[in-house]
Amino acid sequence: MAGLEGYDVYRGRPNRSWEAGETSQRYYGREVIRPLDIPVIHPLAEDNPPVVDDDIAVSKYVGLGCGLASLITGNLLIHPFVVLRRQCQVNPGATKYHLMPITLVPVIIRLHQTQGINTLWKGIGSVLLVRGMTLAVEDLISKVTPWQKKIDACHGSLKGFGQHVLLKCISIGIVTPFYSASLVETVQSEIASECPGILDVFRDGAIRLLDVCNKGRLIPIYALVPPTIVYGVSKYLFTLIVKGVTNRIMHVRHKHLQEARGAYSKDLLSESVVQDIEMHSILVSVCAADIVFYPFETVIHRLHLQGTRTIIDNLDTGKSVTPLLTGYSSAVDCYRTIISTEGPLGLYKGFGALVLQFAVHFMVLRATKWLLTELGAMLMPKPKPTKPQRSPYYDEI
């Protein structure tokens, strides 16, 4: 254009040399250096992520370890207290009811002094066999029928729940004769009876099943099955209800604790939290069911042992034995006789052993959880501290 030959014409945004990858350019005879890119470093964002995975793994193993410890405790470690409880329950002539745990301590010492340390572990093999037999029967019934072995009471159908209860009734009825034989082995005195074999529970249970004639005061097995089923199923349903309520309360309590901290943590419903809640809800439900149904258990055990000619340890002294001589005609007659001759507290004979059982179970779980948590903290690798990288910009200045 005329008159503009000596001027530069602006033709849009100039191409900056540093955008093209050049480190410098000349502007009116002077060298211009572009600013260097300074990397943005976030040390908190560069923490070692596997540490979080390690925390989750440790929590998972702690939950599994506590579940295994609870299983071992419930089947093995508390057996001595089961023996003490049953011996107190079935003895109608006992003057000491042992309602408090402290009264059982001298008795346990005397039993160990007179009969040895194994005296409170009698019948443990038969108890485990009967429990295994119950699980096997339930599994077999669930496979040959559409009935479910396990059911969610909150989300299952009413028909499915009824079939599940029917499965429990049949399995308890089938195992009842063998339960009677196992009960005899757990309460009979070792110094006045022969030591039973491991598989004798099946032989004695079969004999009790086939012996339908009423001999003496022995109650036939067909008369024992109905009250045993009512007791077992009622206790099972009560356990399910208490477990569900306890589980819900613990979930709500955990949620409120998170709200009190200001925000929900990402492990609100993690596997470790769910395992911990499940374990505690099971323990609470079992404890509540044993306490509520303790009088009914006393009645059922006395009916099963009537007429079996069983000789038990006398827990009034811990040094002698006594025979079981009762003459109940039914569960109602047994209940009324206990109330009239032994008083209402006669239904709770040996309750102190149940308290000791719960205390030991709880302490084992707490000790196991603490030990596994400490071991996990010691074995878990610590995150390495990351140093912020030095920018090359400062080296060039």
mmCIF file of C-alpha atoms in Angstrom:
data_model
loop_
_atom_site.group_PDB
_atom_site.id
_atom_site.type_symbol
_atom_site.label_atom_id
_atom_site.label_comp_id
_atom_site.label_asym_id
_atom_site.label_seq_id
_atom_site.Cartn_x
_atom_site.Cartn_y
_atom_site.Cartn_z
ATOM 1 C CA MET A 1 0.000 0.000 0.000
ATOM 2 C CA ALA A 2 1.190 3.506 -0.797
ATOM 3 C CA GLY A 3 2.809 5.257 2.124
ATOM 4 C CA LEU A 4 3.320 2.144 4.248
ATOM 5 C CA GLU A 5 6.440 0.660 2.674
ATOM 6 C CA GLY A 6 8.631 1.440 5.707
ATOM 7 C CA TYR A 7 6.294 -0.145 8.275
ATOM 8 C CA ASP A 8 5.678 -3.732 9.302
ATOM 9 C CA VAL A 9 2.155 -4.899 8.736
ATOM 10 C CA TYR A 10 0.466 -6.859 11.619
ATOM 11 C CA ARG A 11 -0.885 -10.067 10.158
ATOM 12 C CA GLY A 12 -2.323 -11.800 13.281
ATOM 13 C CA ARG A 13 -0.775 -13.392 16.376
ATOM 14 C CA PRO A 14 2.970 -13.800 15.858
ATOM 15 C CA ASN A 15 4.464 -17.258 16.132
ATOM 16 C CA ARG A 16 6.295 -17.322 19.430
ATOM 17 C CA SER A 17 9.580 -19.065 19.111
ATOM 18 C CA TRP A 18 9.350 -20.795 22.462
ATOM 19 C CA GLU A 19 6.091 -22.389 21.389
ATOM 20 C CA ALA A 20 7.906 -23.906 18.431
ATOM 21 C CA GLY A 21 10.464 -25.538 20.688
ATOM 22 C CA GLU A 22 13.221 -22.883 20.455
ATOM 23 C CA THR A 23 14.976 -21.871 23.612
ATOM 24 C CA SER A 24 15.690 -18.287 22.556
ATOM 25 C CA GLN A 25 15.027 -15.681 19.890
ATOM 26 C CA ARG A 26 16.301 -12.264 18.905
ATOM 27 C CA TYR A 27 14.126 -9.237 19.244
ATOM 28 C CA TYR A 28 15.484 -5.942 17.883
ATOM 29 C CA GLY A 29 19.008 -7.240 18.170
ATOM 30 C CA ARG A 30 18.616 -8.580 21.731
ATOM 31 C CA GLU A 31 18.418 -12.229 22.764
ATOM 32 C CA VAL A 32 15.236 -13.130 24.589
ATOM 33 C CA ILE A 33 15.217 -16.319 26.737
ATOM 34 C CA ARG A 34 11.850 -17.987 27.245
ATOM 35 C CA PRO A 35 10.798 -18.967 30.786
ATOM 36 C CA LEU A 36 11.456 -22.599 31.677
ATOM 37 C CA ASP A 37 8.624 -24.954 32.526
ATOM 38 C CA ILE A 38 8.670 -25.616 36.284
ATOM 39 C CA PRO A 39 7.081 -28.985 37.057
ATOM 40 C CA VAL A 40 4.362 -28.936 39.674
ATOM 41 C CA ILE A 41 5.145 -31.539 42.318
ATOM 42 C CA HIS A 42 2.568 -32.769 44.797
ATOM 43 C CA PRO A 43 4.348 -34.883 47.403
ATOM 44 C CA LEU A 44 1.053 -35.926 49.025
ATOM 45 C CA ALA A 45 -0.256 -37.250 45.741
ATOM 46 C CA GLU A 46 2.929 -39.268 45.156
ATOM 47 C CA ASP A 47 2.683 -41.310 48.321
ATOM 48 C CA ASN A 48 3.170 -45.008 47.924
ATOM 49 C CA PRO A 49 -0.275 -46.366 46.929
ATOM 50 C CA PRO A 50 0.488 -49.989 47.894
ATOM 51 C CA VAL A 51 0.408 -48.898 51.552
ATOM 52 C CA VAL A 52 -3.372 -48.514 51.294
ATOM 53 C CA ASP A 53 -3.607 -51.974 49.781
ATOM 54 C CA ASP A 54 -1.462 -53.316 52.626
ATOM 55 C CA ASP A 55 -3.810 -51.748 55.186
ATOM 56 C CA ILE A 56 -6.786 -53.425 53.517
ATOM 57 C CA ALA A 57 -4.979 -56.762 53.389
ATOM 58 C CA VAL A 58 -3.984 -56.543 57.057
ATOM 59 C CA SER A 59 -7.559 -55.691 58.084
ATOM 60 C CA LYS A 60 -8.834 -58.616 56.019
ATOM 61 C CA TYR A 61 -6.399 -61.042 57.650
ATOM 62 C CA VAL A 62 -7.277 -59.719 61.103
ATOM 63 C CA GLY A 63 -10.958 -60.377 60.400
ATOM 64 C CA LEU A 64 -10.241 -63.884 59.106
ATOM 65 C CA GLY A 65 -8.016 -64.611 62.097
ATOM 66 C CA CYS A 66 -10.668 -63.461 64.551
ATOM 67 C CA GLY A 67 -13.274 -65.592 62.782
ATOM 68 C CA LEU A 68 -11.020 -68.647 63.015
ATOM 69 C CA ALA A 69 -10.307 -67.934 66.690
ATOM 70 C CA SER A 70 -14.047 -67.616 67.358
ATOM 71 C CA LEU A 71 -14.686 -70.952 65.623
ATOM 72 C CA ILE A 72 -11.972 -72.741 67.619
ATOM 73 C CA THR A 73 -13.102 -71.152 70.875
ATOM 74 C CA GLY A 74 -16.760 -72.009 70.304
ATOM 75 C CA ASN A 75 -15.989 -75.662 69.565
ATOM 76 C CA LEU A 76 -12.944 -76.488 71.699
ATOM 77 C CA LEU A 77 -11.830 -73.980 74.320
ATOM 78 C CA ILE A 78 -15.199 -73.502 76.017
ATOM 79 C CA HIS A 79 -15.929 -77.239 76.297
ATOM 80 C CA PRO A 80 -14.907 -77.470 79.993
ATOM 81 C CA PHE A 81 -17.519 -74.868 80.871
ATOM 82 C CA VAL A 82 -20.129 -76.795 78.872
ATOM 83 C CA VAL A 83 -19.321 -79.903 80.939
ATOM 84 C CA LEU A 84 -19.641 -77.975 84.210
ATOM 85 C CA ARG A 85 -22.888 -76.357 83.123
ATOM 86 C CA ARG A 86 -24.525 -79.606 82.082
ATOM 87 C CA GLN A 87 -23.479 -81.428 85.259
ATOM 88 C CA CYS A 88 -25.053 -78.674 87.336
ATOM 89 C CA GLN A 89 -28.221 -78.598 85.222
ATOM 90 C CA VAL A 90 -29.031 -82.299 85.431
ATOM 91 C CA ASN A 91 -28.377 -82.790 89.160
ATOM 92 C CA PRO A 92 -31.698 -82.360 91.014
ATOM 93 C CA GLY A 93 -30.139 -83.048 94.411
ATOM 94 C CA ALA A 94 -27.412 -80.384 94.263
ATOM 95 C CA THR A 95 -27.526 -77.868 97.116
ATOM 96 C CA LYS A 96 -25.117 -75.423 95.451
ATOM 97 C CA TYR A 97 -26.575 -73.840 92.339
ATOM 98 C CA HIS A 98 -23.318 -72.179 91.177
ATOM 99 C CA LEU A 99 -25.095 -69.106 89.855
ATOM 100 C CA MET A 100 -21.868 -67.078 90.132
ATOM 101 C CA PRO A 101 -18.555 -68.031 88.507
ATOM 102 C CA ILE A 102 -16.563 -67.599 91.723
ATOM 103 C CA THR A 103 -18.197 -70.633 93.363
ATOM 104 C CA LEU A 104 -16.982 -72.914 90.568
ATOM 105 C CA VAL A 105 -13.284 -72.106 91.004
ATOM 106 C CA PRO A 106 -12.668 -74.369 94.070
ATOM 107 C CA VAL A 107 -14.751 -77.138 92.460
ATOM 108 C CA ILE A 108 -12.615 -77.031 89.315
ATOM 109 C CA ILE A 109 -9.445 -77.223 91.416
ATOM 110 C CA ARG A 110 -10.719 -80.253 93.338
ATOM 111 C CA LEU A 111 -11.792 -82.028 90.142
ATOM 112 C CA HIS A 112 -8.336 -81.565 88.683
ATOM 113 C CA GLN A 113 -6.727 -82.820 91.880
ATOM 114 C CA THR A 114 -8.870 -85.963 92.101
ATOM 115 C CA GLN A 115 -9.471 -86.882 88.441
ATOM 116 C CA GLY A 116 -6.771 -85.116 86.478
ATOM 117 C CA ILE A 117 -6.728 -82.286 83.984
ATOM 118 C CA ASN A 118 -8.706 -84.222 81.346
ATOM 119 C CA THR A 119 -11.832 -84.528 83.475
ATOM 120 C CA LEU A 120 -13.445 -81.416 82.001
ATOM 121 C CA TRP A 121 -12.704 -82.416 78.403
ATOM 122 C CA LYS A 122 -14.787 -85.599 78.418
ATOM 123 C CA GLY A 123 -17.201 -86.047 75.563
ATOM 124 C CA ILE A 124 -15.580 -83.451 73.328
ATOM 125 C CA GLY A 125 -15.199 -85.963 70.504
ATOM 126 C CA SER A 126 -18.870 -86.893 70.557
ATOM 127 C CA VAL A 127 -19.919 -83.233 70.705
ATOM 128 C CA LEU A 128 -17.891 -82.429 67.586
ATOM 129 C CA LEU A 129 -19.223 -85.519 65.818
ATOM 130 C CA VAL A 130 -22.826 -84.566 66.562
ATOM 131 C CA ARG A 131 -22.247 -81.025 65.285
ATOM 132 C CA GLY A 132 -20.654 -82.384 62.146
ATOM 133 C CA MET A 133 -23.497 -84.844 61.724
ATOM 134 C CA THR A 134 -26.021 -82.005 62.015
ATOM 135 C CA LEU A 135 -24.266 -80.049 59.266
ATOM 136 C CA ALA A 136 -24.060 -83.150 57.083
ATOM 137 C CA VAL A 137 -27.766 -83.912 57.493
ATOM 138 C CA GLU A 138 -28.716 -80.329 56.658
ATOM 139 C CA ASP A 139 -26.477 -80.379 53.589
ATOM 140 C CA LEU A 140 -27.951 -83.687 52.411
ATOM 141 C CA ILE A 141 -31.524 -82.486 52.846
ATOM 142 C CA SER A 142 -30.778 -79.252 50.990
ATOM 143 C CA LYS A 143 -29.400 -81.262 48.050
ATOM 144 C CA VAL A 144 -32.276 -83.738 47.699
ATOM 145 C CA THR A 145 -34.949 -81.078 48.260
ATOM 146 C CA PRO A 146 -35.381 -77.478 47.086
ATOM 147 C CA TRP A 147 -35.087 -76.326 50.689
ATOM 148 C CA GLN A 148 -32.274 -73.882 51.382
ATOM 149 C CA LYS A 149 -29.695 -74.608 54.060
ATOM 150 C CA LYS A 150 -29.094 -70.894 54.646
ATOM 151 C CA ILE A 151 -31.538 -68.086 54.100
ATOM 152 C CA ASP A 152 -31.656 -64.322 54.495
ATOM 153 C CA ALA A 153 -34.617 -63.632 56.747
ATOM 154 C CA CYS A 154 -34.833 -59.997 55.580
ATOM 155 C CA HIS A 155 -34.835 -60.555 51.815
ATOM 156 C CA GLY A 156 -36.048 -64.152 51.449
ATOM 157 C CA SER A 157 -39.594 -65.189 50.643
ATOM 158 C CA LEU A 158 -42.022 -66.496 53.238
ATOM 159 C CA LYS A 159 -42.203 -69.867 51.485
ATOM 160 C CA GLY A 160 -38.428 -70.215 51.426
ATOM 161 C CA PHE A 161 -38.198 -69.278 55.088
ATOM 162 C CA GLY A 162 -40.813 -71.891 55.979
ATOM 163 C CA GLN A 163 -38.931 -74.551 54.035
ATOM 164 C CA HIS A 164 -35.731 -73.562 55.815
ATOM 165 C CA VAL A 165 -37.402 -73.936 59.215
ATOM 166 C CA LEU A 166 -38.769 -77.329 58.160
ATOM 167 C CA LEU A 167 -35.251 -78.389 57.198
ATOM 168 C CA LYS A 168 -34.049 -77.412 60.668
ATOM 169 C CA CYS A 169 -36.864 -79.397 62.296
ATOM 170 C CA ILE A 170 -36.051 -82.562 60.356
ATOM 171 C CA SER A 171 -32.301 -82.302 60.969
ATOM 172 C CA ILE A 172 -32.797 -81.786 64.721
ATOM 173 C CA GLY A 173 -35.192 -84.729 64.870
ATOM 174 C CA ILE A 174 -32.726 -87.042 63.080
ATOM 175 C CA VAL A 175 -29.804 -86.031 65.314
ATOM 176 C CA THR A 176 -31.779 -86.216 68.599
ATOM 177 C CA PRO A 177 -30.820 -89.841 69.531
ATOM 178 C CA PHE A 178 -27.139 -89.114 68.978
ATOM 179 C CA TYR A 179 -27.439 -85.876 70.926
ATOM 180 C CA SER A 180 -28.728 -87.909 73.877
ATOM 181 C CA ALA A 181 -25.734 -90.257 73.648
ATOM 182 C CA SER A 182 -23.338 -87.314 73.469
ATOM 183 C CA LEU A 183 -25.006 -85.676 76.474
ATOM 184 C CA VAL A 184 -24.399 -88.803 78.549
ATOM 185 C CA GLU A 185 -20.696 -88.790 77.639
ATOM 186 C CA THR A 186 -20.241 -85.153 78.652
ATOM 187 C CA VAL A 187 -21.782 -85.467 82.132
ATOM 188 C CA GLN A 188 -20.866 -88.963 83.322
ATOM 189 C CA SER A 189 -18.047 -89.229 85.831
ATOM 190 C CA GLU A 190 -14.830 -90.786 84.578
ATOM 191 C CA ILE A 191 -14.034 -92.445 87.891
ATOM 192 C CA ALA A 192 -17.393 -94.265 88.013
ATOM 193 C CA SER A 193 -17.899 -95.066 84.314
ATOM 194 C CA GLU A 194 -15.963 -96.619 81.480
ATOM 195 C CA CYS A 195 -14.217 -94.280 79.085
ATOM 196 C CA PRO A 196 -16.264 -94.280 75.836
ATOM 197 C CA GLY A 197 -14.695 -94.736 72.444
ATOM 198 C CA ILE A 198 -14.606 -92.107 69.750
ATOM 199 C CA LEU A 199 -17.405 -93.659 67.662
ATOM 200 C CA ASP A 200 -19.476 -94.987 70.554
ATOM 201 C CA VAL A 201 -21.832 -92.049 70.166
ATOM 202 C CA PHE A 202 -23.154 -93.562 66.914
ATOM 203 C CA ARG A 203 -23.655 -96.979 68.517
ATOM 204 C CA ASP A 204 -25.378 -95.587 71.608
ATOM 205 C CA GLY A 205 -27.491 -93.256 69.484
ATOM 206 C CA ALA A 206 -28.637 -96.117 67.270
ATOM 207 C CA ILE A 207 -29.509 -98.197 70.336
ATOM 208 C CA ARG A 208 -31.501 -95.283 71.753
ATOM 209 C CA LEU A 209 -33.278 -94.859 68.432
ATOM 210 C CA LEU A 210 -34.250 -98.525 68.114
ATOM 211 C CA ASP A 211 -35.222 -98.908 71.758
ATOM 212 C CA VAL A 212 -38.856 -97.786 71.529
ATOM 213 C CA CYS A 213 -40.114 -99.794 74.495
ATOM 214 C CA ASN A 214 -40.584 -97.921 77.743
ATOM 215 C CA LYS A 215 -38.161 -99.585 80.163
ATOM 216 C CA GLY A 216 -38.288 -98.143 83.632
ATOM 217 C CA ARG A 217 -37.957 -94.383 83.763
ATOM 218 C CA LEU A 218 -36.235 -94.136 80.364
ATOM 219 C CA ILE A 219 -38.193 -91.786 78.117
ATOM 220 C CA PRO A 220 -38.513 -93.180 74.556
ATOM 221 C CA ILE A 221 -36.899 -91.168 71.819
ATOM 222 C CA TYR A 222 -40.193 -90.440 70.024
ATOM 223 C CA ALA A 223 -41.344 -88.619 73.156
ATOM 224 C CA LEU A 224 -38.109 -86.595 73.305
ATOM 225 C CA VAL A 225 -38.089 -85.486 69.664
ATOM 226 C CA PRO A 226 -40.995 -82.942 69.831
ATOM 227 C CA PRO A 227 -39.710 -80.903 72.830
ATOM 228 C CA THR A 228 -36.159 -81.064 71.476
ATOM 229 C CA ILE A 229 -37.297 -79.731 68.081
ATOM 230 C CA VAL A 230 -39.342 -76.954 69.697
ATOM 231 C CA TYR A 231 -36.387 -75.959 71.858
ATOM 232 C CA GLY A 232 -33.837 -76.100 69.028
ATOM 233 C CA VAL A 233 -35.915 -74.250 66.422
ATOM 234 C CA SER A 234 -37.109 -71.575 68.887
ATOM 235 C CA LYS A 235 -33.551 -70.906 69.981
ATOM 236 C CA TYR A 236 -32.380 -70.766 66.359
ATOM 237 C CA LEU A 237 -35.087 -68.277 65.346
ATOM 238 C CA PHE A 238 -34.353 -66.138 68.387
ATOM 239 C CA THR A 239 -30.676 -66.147 67.439
ATOM 240 C CA LEU A 240 -31.519 -64.987 63.908
ATOM 241 C CA ILE A 241 -33.660 -62.121 65.219
ATOM 242 C CA VAL A 242 -31.067 -60.911 67.719
ATOM 243 C CA LYS A 243 -28.308 -61.210 65.122
ATOM 244 C CA GLY A 244 -30.244 -59.127 62.596
ATOM 245 C CA VAL A 245 -31.120 -56.426 65.124
ATOM 246 C CA THR A 246 -27.569 -56.286 66.479
ATOM 247 C CA ASN A 247 -26.120 -56.141 62.983
ATOM 248 C CA ARG A 248 -28.400 -53.236 62.089
ATOM 249 C CA ILE A 249 -27.603 -51.354 65.301
ATOM 250 C CA MET A 250 -23.857 -51.743 64.724
ATOM 251 C CA HIS A 251 -24.150 -50.472 61.149
ATOM 252 C CA VAL A 252 -26.105 -47.413 62.293
ATOM 253 C CA ARG A 253 -23.659 -46.784 65.128
ATOM 254 C CA HIS A 254 -20.705 -46.971 62.748
ATOM 255 C CA LYS A 255 -22.448 -44.541 60.395
ATOM 256 C CA HIS A 256 -23.062 -42.071 63.227
ATOM 257 C CA LEU A 257 -19.408 -42.285 64.248
ATOM 258 C CA GLN A 258 -18.432 -41.376 60.693
ATOM 259 C CA GLU A 259 -20.870 -38.454 60.695
ATOM 260 C CA ALA A 260 -19.414 -37.215 63.985
ATOM 261 C CA ARG A 261 -15.993 -37.045 62.335
ATOM 262 C CA GLY A 262 -17.387 -34.779 59.642
ATOM 263 C CA ALA A 263 -17.409 -37.110 56.643
ATOM 264 C CA TYR A 264 -17.812 -40.715 55.641
ATOM 265 C CA SER A 265 -14.613 -42.675 55.270
ATOM 266 C CA LYS A 266 -14.155 -44.824 52.212
ATOM 267 C CA ASP A 267 -14.047 -47.976 54.356
ATOM 268 C CA LEU A 268 -17.553 -47.395 55.746
ATOM 269 C CA LEU A 269 -18.708 -50.713 54.336
ATOM 270 C CA SER A 270 -15.335 -52.305 53.690
ATOM 271 C CA GLU A 271 -14.806 -56.013 54.066
ATOM 272 C CA SER A 272 -12.959 -55.646 57.368
ATOM 273 C CA VAL A 273 -15.750 -53.541 58.906
ATOM 274 C CA VAL A 274 -18.412 -55.980 57.714
ATOM 275 C CA GLN A 275 -16.455 -58.933 59.129
ATOM 276 C CA ASP A 276 -16.027 -57.227 62.492
ATOM 277 C CA ILE A 277 -19.730 -56.358 62.724
ATOM 278 C CA GLU A 278 -20.751 -59.866 61.660
ATOM 279 C CA MET A 279 -18.496 -61.503 64.254
ATOM 280 C CA HIS A 280 -19.745 -59.332 67.109
ATOM 281 C CA SER A 281 -23.399 -59.723 66.112
ATOM 282 C CA ILE A 282 -23.019 -63.524 66.090
ATOM 283 C CA LEU A 283 -21.395 -63.477 69.539
ATOM 284 C CA VAL A 284 -24.117 -61.239 70.971
ATOM 285 C CA SER A 285 -26.916 -63.345 69.473
ATOM 286 C CA VAL A 286 -25.446 -66.612 70.795
ATOM 287 C CA CYS A 287 -24.995 -65.146 74.274
ATOM 288 C CA ALA A 288 -28.530 -63.751 74.343
ATOM 289 C CA ALA A 289 -30.043 -67.035 73.130
ATOM 290 C CA ASP A 290 -28.134 -69.098 75.716
ATOM 291 C CA ILE A 291 -29.294 -66.798 78.525
ATOM 292 C CA VAL A 292 -32.944 -66.644 77.482
ATOM 293 C CA PHE A 293 -33.287 -70.378 76.770
ATOM 294 C CA TYR A 294 -31.205 -71.577 79.711
ATOM 295 C CA PRO A 295 -34.244 -72.835 81.727
ATOM 296 C CA PHE A 296 -35.567 -74.749 78.710
ATOM 297 C CA GLU A 297 -32.145 -76.300 78.184
ATOM 298 C CA THR A 298 -32.180 -77.500 81.792
ATOM 299 C CA VAL A 299 -35.533 -79.212 81.258
ATOM 300 C CA ILE A 300 -34.496 -80.824 77.961
ATOM 301 C CA HIS A 301 -31.222 -82.164 79.389
ATOM 302 C CA ARG A 302 -32.966 -83.740 82.382
ATOM 303 C CA LEU A 303 -35.471 -85.483 80.127
ATOM 304 C CA HIS A 304 -32.708 -86.871 77.908
ATOM 305 C CA LEU A 305 -30.755 -88.303 80.859
ATOM 306 C CA GLN A 306 -33.685 -89.765 82.780
ATOM 307 C CA GLY A 307 -33.404 -93.534 83.079
ATOM 308 C CA THR A 308 -29.914 -93.746 81.501
ATOM 309 C CA ARG A 309 -28.304 -94.848 84.803
ATOM 310 C CA THR A 310 -25.735 -92.075 84.508
ATOM 311 C CA ILE A 311 -23.410 -91.282 87.409
ATOM 312 C CA ILE A 312 -22.119 -87.701 87.484
ATOM 313 C CA ASP A 313 -19.623 -85.735 89.560
ATOM 314 C CA ASN A 314 -21.018 -84.114 92.673
ATOM 315 C CA LEU A 315 -20.209 -80.453 92.112
ATOM 316 C CA ASP A 316 -21.210 -79.537 95.658
ATOM 317 C CA THR A 317 -17.821 -80.851 96.784
ATOM 318 C CA GLY A 318 -15.946 -81.854 93.645
ATOM 319 C CA LYS A 319 -14.689 -85.016 95.385
ATOM 320 C CA SER A 320 -17.571 -87.503 95.078
ATOM 321 C CA VAL A 321 -20.086 -88.831 92.566
ATOM 322 C CA THR A 322 -23.875 -89.085 92.562
ATOM 323 C CA PRO A 323 -26.424 -91.027 90.456
ATOM 324 C CA LEU A 324 -29.230 -89.358 88.530
ATOM 325 C CA LEU A 325 -32.614 -90.494 89.844
ATOM 326 C CA THR A 326 -35.572 -88.635 88.381
ATOM 327 C CA GLY A 327 -39.119 -89.546 87.412
ATOM 328 C CA TYR A 328 -40.469 -86.872 85.083
ATOM 329 C CA SER A 329 -43.338 -87.792 82.791
ATOM 330 C CA SER A 330 -43.063 -84.871 80.354
ATOM 331 C CA ALA A 331 -41.403 -81.509 79.799
ATOM 332 C CA VAL A 332 -44.228 -79.704 81.609
ATOM 333 C CA ASP A 333 -43.991 -82.089 84.563
ATOM 334 C CA CYS A 334 -40.220 -81.575 84.694
ATOM 335 C CA TYR A 335 -40.637 -77.805 84.732
ATOM 336 C CA ARG A 336 -43.256 -77.888 87.490
ATOM 337 C CA THR A 337 -41.215 -80.327 89.584
ATOM 338 C CA ILE A 338 -38.106 -78.134 89.406
ATOM 339 C CA ILE A 339 -40.088 -75.058 90.422
ATOM 340 C CA SER A 340 -41.742 -76.838 93.356
ATOM 341 C CA THR A 341 -38.731 -78.730 94.736
ATOM 342 C CA GLU A 342 -35.734 -76.563 93.793
ATOM 343 C CA GLY A 343 -37.296 -73.151 93.342
ATOM 344 C CA PRO A 344 -37.185 -70.898 90.281
ATOM 345 C CA LEU A 345 -33.407 -70.644 90.542
ATOM 346 C CA GLY A 346 -33.224 -74.407 90.061
ATOM 347 C CA LEU A 347 -33.745 -73.758 86.361
ATOM 348 C CA TYR A 348 -30.519 -71.730 86.354
ATOM 349 C CA LYS A 349 -28.195 -74.211 88.029
ATOM 350 C CA GLY A 350 -24.691 -73.838 86.630
ATOM 351 C CA PHE A 351 -25.315 -70.359 85.219
ATOM 352 C CA GLY A 352 -21.900 -69.287 86.518
ATOM 353 C CA ALA A 353 -20.264 -71.694 84.052
ATOM 354 C CA LEU A 354 -22.133 -69.944 81.233
ATOM 355 C CA VAL A 355 -20.778 -66.592 82.418
ATOM 356 C CA LEU A 356 -17.255 -68.014 82.447
ATOM 357 C CA GLN A 357 -17.826 -69.372 78.953
ATOM 358 C CA PHE A 358 -18.821 -65.956 77.594
ATOM 359 C CA ALA A 359 -15.933 -64.237 79.394
ATOM 360 C CA VAL A 360 -13.353 -66.626 77.959
ATOM 361 C CA HIS A 361 -14.835 -66.356 74.472
ATOM 362 C CA PHE A 362 -14.785 -62.568 74.570
ATOM 363 C CA MET A 363 -11.239 -62.375 75.958
ATOM 364 C CA VAL A 364 -9.922 -64.779 73.321
ATOM 365 C CA LEU A 365 -11.451 -62.686 70.538
ATOM 366 C CA ARG A 366 -10.078 -59.426 71.945
ATOM 367 C CA ALA A 367 -6.617 -60.902 72.492
ATOM 368 C CA THR A 368 -6.575 -62.394 68.983
ATOM 369 C CA LYS A 369 -7.619 -59.127 67.372
ATOM 370 C CA TRP A 370 -5.015 -57.141 69.322
ATOM 371 C CA LEU A 371 -2.249 -59.643 68.551
ATOM 372 C CA LEU A 372 -3.023 -59.819 64.830
ATOM 373 C CA THR A 373 -3.299 -56.037 64.590
ATOM 374 C CA GLU A 374 0.093 -55.546 66.267
ATOM 375 C CA LEU A 375 1.725 -58.191 64.078
ATOM 376 C CA GLY A 376 0.234 -56.590 60.993
ATOM 377 C CA ALA A 377 1.564 -53.173 62.018
ATOM 378 C CA MET A 378 5.029 -54.646 62.600
ATOM 379 C CA LEU A 379 5.183 -56.631 59.356
ATOM 380 C CA MET A 380 3.572 -54.045 57.092
ATOM 381 C CA PRO A 381 6.253 -52.109 55.145
ATOM 382 C CA LYS A 382 6.454 -48.449 56.029
ATOM 383 C CA PRO A 383 6.082 -45.931 53.180
ATOM 384 C CA LYS A 384 9.348 -44.366 52.039
ATOM 385 C CA PRO A 385 9.445 -40.577 52.376
ATOM 386 C CA THR A 386 9.540 -38.905 48.956
ATOM 387 C CA LYS A 387 11.787 -35.906 48.449
ATOM 388 C CA PRO A 388 10.504 -33.125 46.179
ATOM 389 C CA GLN A 389 12.384 -33.026 42.887
ATOM 390 C CA ARG A 390 14.605 -30.023 42.292
ATOM 391 C CA SER A 391 13.559 -28.005 39.287
ATOM 392 C CA PRO A 392 16.207 -27.547 36.546
ATOM 393 C CA TYR A 393 15.128 -23.938 36.383
ATOM 394 C CA TYR A 394 17.115 -23.123 39.508
ATOM 395 C CA ASP A 395 20.207 -24.836 38.115
ATOM 396 C CA GLU A 396 20.199 -22.624 35.073
ATOM 397 C CA ILE A 397 19.906 -19.373 37.010
#
